[in-house]
Coordinates of C-alpha atoms in Angstrom, one line a residue:
Chain T
X1 CA -46.0 14.3 -53.1
X2 CA -43.3 13.3 -55.6
X3 CA -44.9 15.2 -58.5
X4 CA -44.2 18.8 -57.3
X5 CA -40.9 19.4 -55.4
X6 CA -40.0 22.6 -53.7
X7 CA -36.5 23.7 -52.5
X8 CA -35.5 24.8 -50.0
X9 CA -38.0 23.6 -47.3
X10 CA -37.0 26.2 -44.7
X11 CA -35.1 29.4 -45.1
X12 CA -34.4 32.4 -42.7
X13 CA -33.5 35.8 -44.3
X14 CA -32.7 39.2 -43.0
X15 CA -34.7 42.2 -44.2
X16 CA -33.2 43.3 -47.6
X17 CA -31.7 40.1 -48.7
X18 CA -32.8 38.3 -51.8
X19 CA -33.4 34.7 -52.6
X20 CA -35.1 32.3 -55.1
X21 CA -37.5 29.5 -54.3
X22 CA -37.4 26.5 -56.8
X23 CA -40.4 24.5 -57.9
X24 CA -40.0 21.4 -60.2
X25 CA -42.6 19.3 -61.5
X26 CA -42.4 15.9 -63.4
X27 CA -46.0 15.6 -64.6
X28 CA -45.5 17.5 -67.9
X29 CA -48.0 20.0 -66.6
X30 CA -48.4 23.3 -68.6
X31 CA -49.9 25.4 -65.7
X32 CA -47.8 26.2 -62.6
X33 CA -48.6 28.5 -59.6
X34 CA -47.0 30.1 -56.6
X35 CA -49.2 30.8 -53.5
X36 CA -48.5 32.0 -50.1
X37 CA -50.4 30.8 -47.0
X38 CA -50.8 32.8 -44.0
X39 CA -52.7 32.1 -40.8
X40 CA -56.5 32.4 -41.2
X41 CA -56.2 33.6 -44.8
X42 CA -56.0 30.4 -46.9
X43 CA -54.0 30.3 -50.0
X44 CA -53.4 33.4 -52.0
X45 CA -52.1 33.4 -55.6
X46 CA -48.8 35.3 -56.2
X47 CA -47.9 34.6 -59.8
X48 CA -48.7 31.8 -62.1
X49 CA -47.7 30.4 -65.6
X50 CA -49.8 28.9 -68.4
X51 CA -46.7 27.6 -70.3
X52 CA -43.0 27.9 -70.7
X53 CA -41.8 31.4 -71.2
X54 CA -45.0 32.9 -69.9
X55 CA -45.9 34.5 -66.4
X56 CA -48.8 36.6 -65.1
X57 CA -49.6 38.2 -61.9
X58 CA -52.0 36.7 -59.3
X59 CA -53.8 38.3 -56.3
X60 CA -50.6 39.4 -54.4
X61 CA -47.8 40.0 -56.8
X62 CA -46.0 42.9 -55.2
X63 CA -42.5 42.3 -54.0
X64 CA -42.2 39.0 -56.0
X65 CA -40.9 38.1 -59.5
X66 CA -41.1 34.7 -61.3
X67 CA -39.6 33.0 -64.3
X68 CA -40.5 29.9 -66.3
X69 CA -37.5 29.3 -68.6
X70 CA -38.2 25.5 -68.7
X71 CA -41.5 23.8 -68.6
X72 CA -40.8 21.7 -65.5
X73 CA -39.5 24.6 -63.4
X74 CA -41.2 27.7 -61.9
X75 CA -38.9 30.2 -59.9
X76 CA -40.2 32.6 -57.4
X77 CA -37.8 35.4 -56.4
X78 CA -37.8 37.9 -53.7
X79 CA -35.7 41.0 -54.7
X80 CA -35.6 42.6 -51.2
X81 CA -37.0 40.6 -48.4
X82 CA -39.5 42.3 -46.0
X83 CA -40.9 40.9 -42.8
X84 CA -44.4 41.0 -44.3
X85 CA -43.2 38.3 -46.6
X86 CA -42.7 35.8 -43.8
X87 CA -45.1 32.9 -44.9
X88 CA -45.2 29.5 -46.1
X89 CA -45.0 29.4 -49.9
X90 CA -46.6 26.7 -51.9
X91 CA -46.1 25.7 -55.6
X92 CA -48.7 23.9 -57.6
X93 CA -49.0 22.5 -61.2
X94 CA -52.0 21.6 -63.3
X95 CA -53.1 20.2 -66.7
X96 CA -56.8 20.3 -67.2
X97 CA -57.5 18.8 -63.8
X98 CA -57.3 20.1 -60.2
X99 CA -54.0 21.5 -59.1
X100 CA -51.3 19.3 -57.5
X101 CA -49.3 21.0 -54.6
X102 CA -45.8 20.7 -53.2
X103 CA -45.0 20.5 -49.6
X104 CA -44.2 24.1 -49.1
X105 CA -41.2 26.4 -48.2
X106 CA -41.3 28.0 -44.9
X107 CA -39.7 31.4 -45.1
X108 CA -38.9 33.8 -42.2
X109 CA -37.8 37.2 -42.7
X110 CA -36.1 38.8 -39.7
Chain W
X1 CA -64.0 39.6 -56.6
X2 CA -64.8 36.1 -56.1
X3 CA -64.3 35.1 -52.6
X4 CA -65.1 31.9 -50.6
X5 CA -66.2 31.9 -47.0
X6 CA -65.6 28.5 -44.9
X7 CA -67.5 27.8 -41.8
X8 CA -66.6 26.9 -39.1
X9 CA -63.1 28.2 -38.8
X10 CA -62.1 25.6 -36.4
X11 CA -63.8 22.4 -34.8
X12 CA -62.8 20.4 -31.9
X13 CA -64.4 17.0 -31.8
X14 CA -64.2 13.6 -30.2
X15 CA -63.0 10.6 -32.2
X16 CA -65.9 9.0 -33.6
X17 CA -68.0 11.9 -34.2
X18 CA -69.3 13.1 -37.6
X19 CA -68.1 16.4 -39.0
X20 CA -69.9 18.8 -41.2
X21 CA -68.4 22.0 -42.8
X22 CA -69.5 24.3 -45.6
X23 CA -68.2 27.0 -48.0
X24 CA -70.2 29.8 -49.4
X25 CA -69.7 32.4 -52.1
X26 CA -71.5 35.4 -53.3
X27 CA -70.7 34.3 -56.9
X28 CA -71.6 31.3 -58.9
X29 CA -69.0 28.5 -59.3
X30 CA -69.0 25.8 -61.9
X31 CA -66.6 23.5 -60.0
X32 CA -66.0 23.0 -56.2
X33 CA -62.9 21.3 -54.9
X34 CA -62.2 20.1 -51.5
X35 CA -58.5 19.8 -50.3
X36 CA -57.1 18.6 -47.1
X37 CA -53.8 19.9 -45.7
X38 CA -51.8 17.8 -43.1
X39 CA -49.3 19.5 -40.8
X40 CA -46.1 20.5 -42.7
X41 CA -47.5 19.3 -46.1
X42 CA -49.2 20.8 -49.1
X43 CA -53.0 20.5 -49.8
X44 CA -54.1 17.4 -51.2
X45 CA -57.3 17.0 -53.3
X46 CA -60.2 15.0 -51.5
X47 CA -63.1 15.5 -53.7
X48 CA -64.0 17.4 -56.9
X49 CA -67.6 18.4 -57.9
X50 CA -68.6 19.5 -61.3
X51 CA -72.5 19.6 -61.3
X52 CA -75.1 21.4 -59.3
X53 CA -76.7 19.1 -56.8
X54 CA -73.9 16.5 -57.2
X55 CA -73.2 14.4 -54.3
X56 CA -69.8 12.5 -54.3
X57 CA -68.2 10.2 -51.6
X58 CA -64.6 9.3 -51.1
X59 CA -64.5 6.7 -48.3
X60 CA -65.9 8.3 -45.2
X61 CA -66.0 11.7 -46.8
X62 CA -69.0 13.1 -48.7
X63 CA -69.4 16.4 -50.5
X64 CA -72.2 18.1 -52.1
X65 CA -72.4 20.8 -54.7
X66 CA -75.2 23.2 -53.6
X67 CA -78.2 23.6 -56.0
X68 CA -77.6 27.4 -56.1
X69 CA -74.1 26.9 -57.2
X70 CA -73.0 29.2 -54.5
X71 CA -72.1 26.7 -51.9
X72 CA -70.7 23.3 -51.1
X73 CA -70.7 20.9 -48.1
X74 CA -68.2 18.5 -46.7
X75 CA -69.1 15.7 -44.3
X76 CA -66.8 13.4 -42.5
X77 CA -68.4 10.4 -40.9
X78 CA -67.0 8.6 -37.8
X79 CA -63.9 10.7 -37.5
X80 CA -60.4 9.2 -36.7
X81 CA -57.2 10.7 -35.6
X82 CA -55.7 11.0 -39.1
X83 CA -58.7 13.3 -40.1
X84 CA -56.9 16.1 -38.2
X85 CA -55.7 18.9 -40.6
X86 CA -57.0 22.0 -42.4
X87 CA -59.9 21.4 -44.9
X88 CA -60.1 24.0 -47.8
X89 CA -62.6 24.5 -50.4
X90 CA -61.7 26.1 -53.7
X91 CA -63.3 26.9 -57.0
X92 CA -61.9 28.2 -60.2
X93 CA -61.8 31.9 -61.1
X94 CA -64.0 33.0 -64.2
X95 CA -60.9 34.4 -65.9
X96 CA -59.6 30.9 -66.6
X97 CA -55.8 29.7 -66.7
X98 CA -57.2 27.1 -64.1
X99 CA -56.8 29.7 -61.3
X100 CA -58.3 28.8 -58.0
X101 CA -59.7 30.8 -55.3
X102 CA -59.5 29.3 -51.8
X103 CA -61.6 29.6 -48.7
X104 CA -60.0 30.5 -45.3
X105 CA -60.0 26.9 -44.3
X106 CA -61.4 24.7 -41.4
X107 CA -59.0 23.5 -38.9
X108 CA -60.2 20.1 -37.5
X109 CA -58.8 18.9 -34.1
X110 CA -59.9 15.6 -32.6
X111 CA -59.7 15.1 -28.8
X112 CA -58.3 11.8 -27.6

């Protein structure tokens, strides 16, 4: 899916470390989203943005922060990683249509 | 809150068989979306439904928007190996911002 690009694809962290996941979209979409996917639970919304400079909390925002300084980028930060944040993280974007997803970032917290 | 329940959670079928799965909610949805996720990739939209009773096809896939607006169905005919993956239903939350709520997914495995 060339429209939404996530970096990195894989990462292993130690408990307490911080990191930032980057999402970039080239479709000029206004809306961007961060989800986490855990076995048997589908996708759950962490944070989302309705435009450059705006962010809002989703269903499971605790332990995460986001920023949307540029329209094409949406960053997800973990301030102090915890084992419960081990998951696969997906970014998506939309513009008056169903969401388009990136290929995910697999994050393991030891 | 709005939640979607998918059934079954997993399916093990033989190649060539037809597949049926469904998604139900206690709340009314105005749009139903069906996504497929291949291993190691993000979900990809298969079919979007916008009207109660609507029946829409995409190749061997057919999806229906339930009359009550509280359910949707996805059928796959004559399954092939590349149909393997996780199928998700999704619908927009009332609050807007094009936020979606997802079902738990149906994992499809095809036995050789």
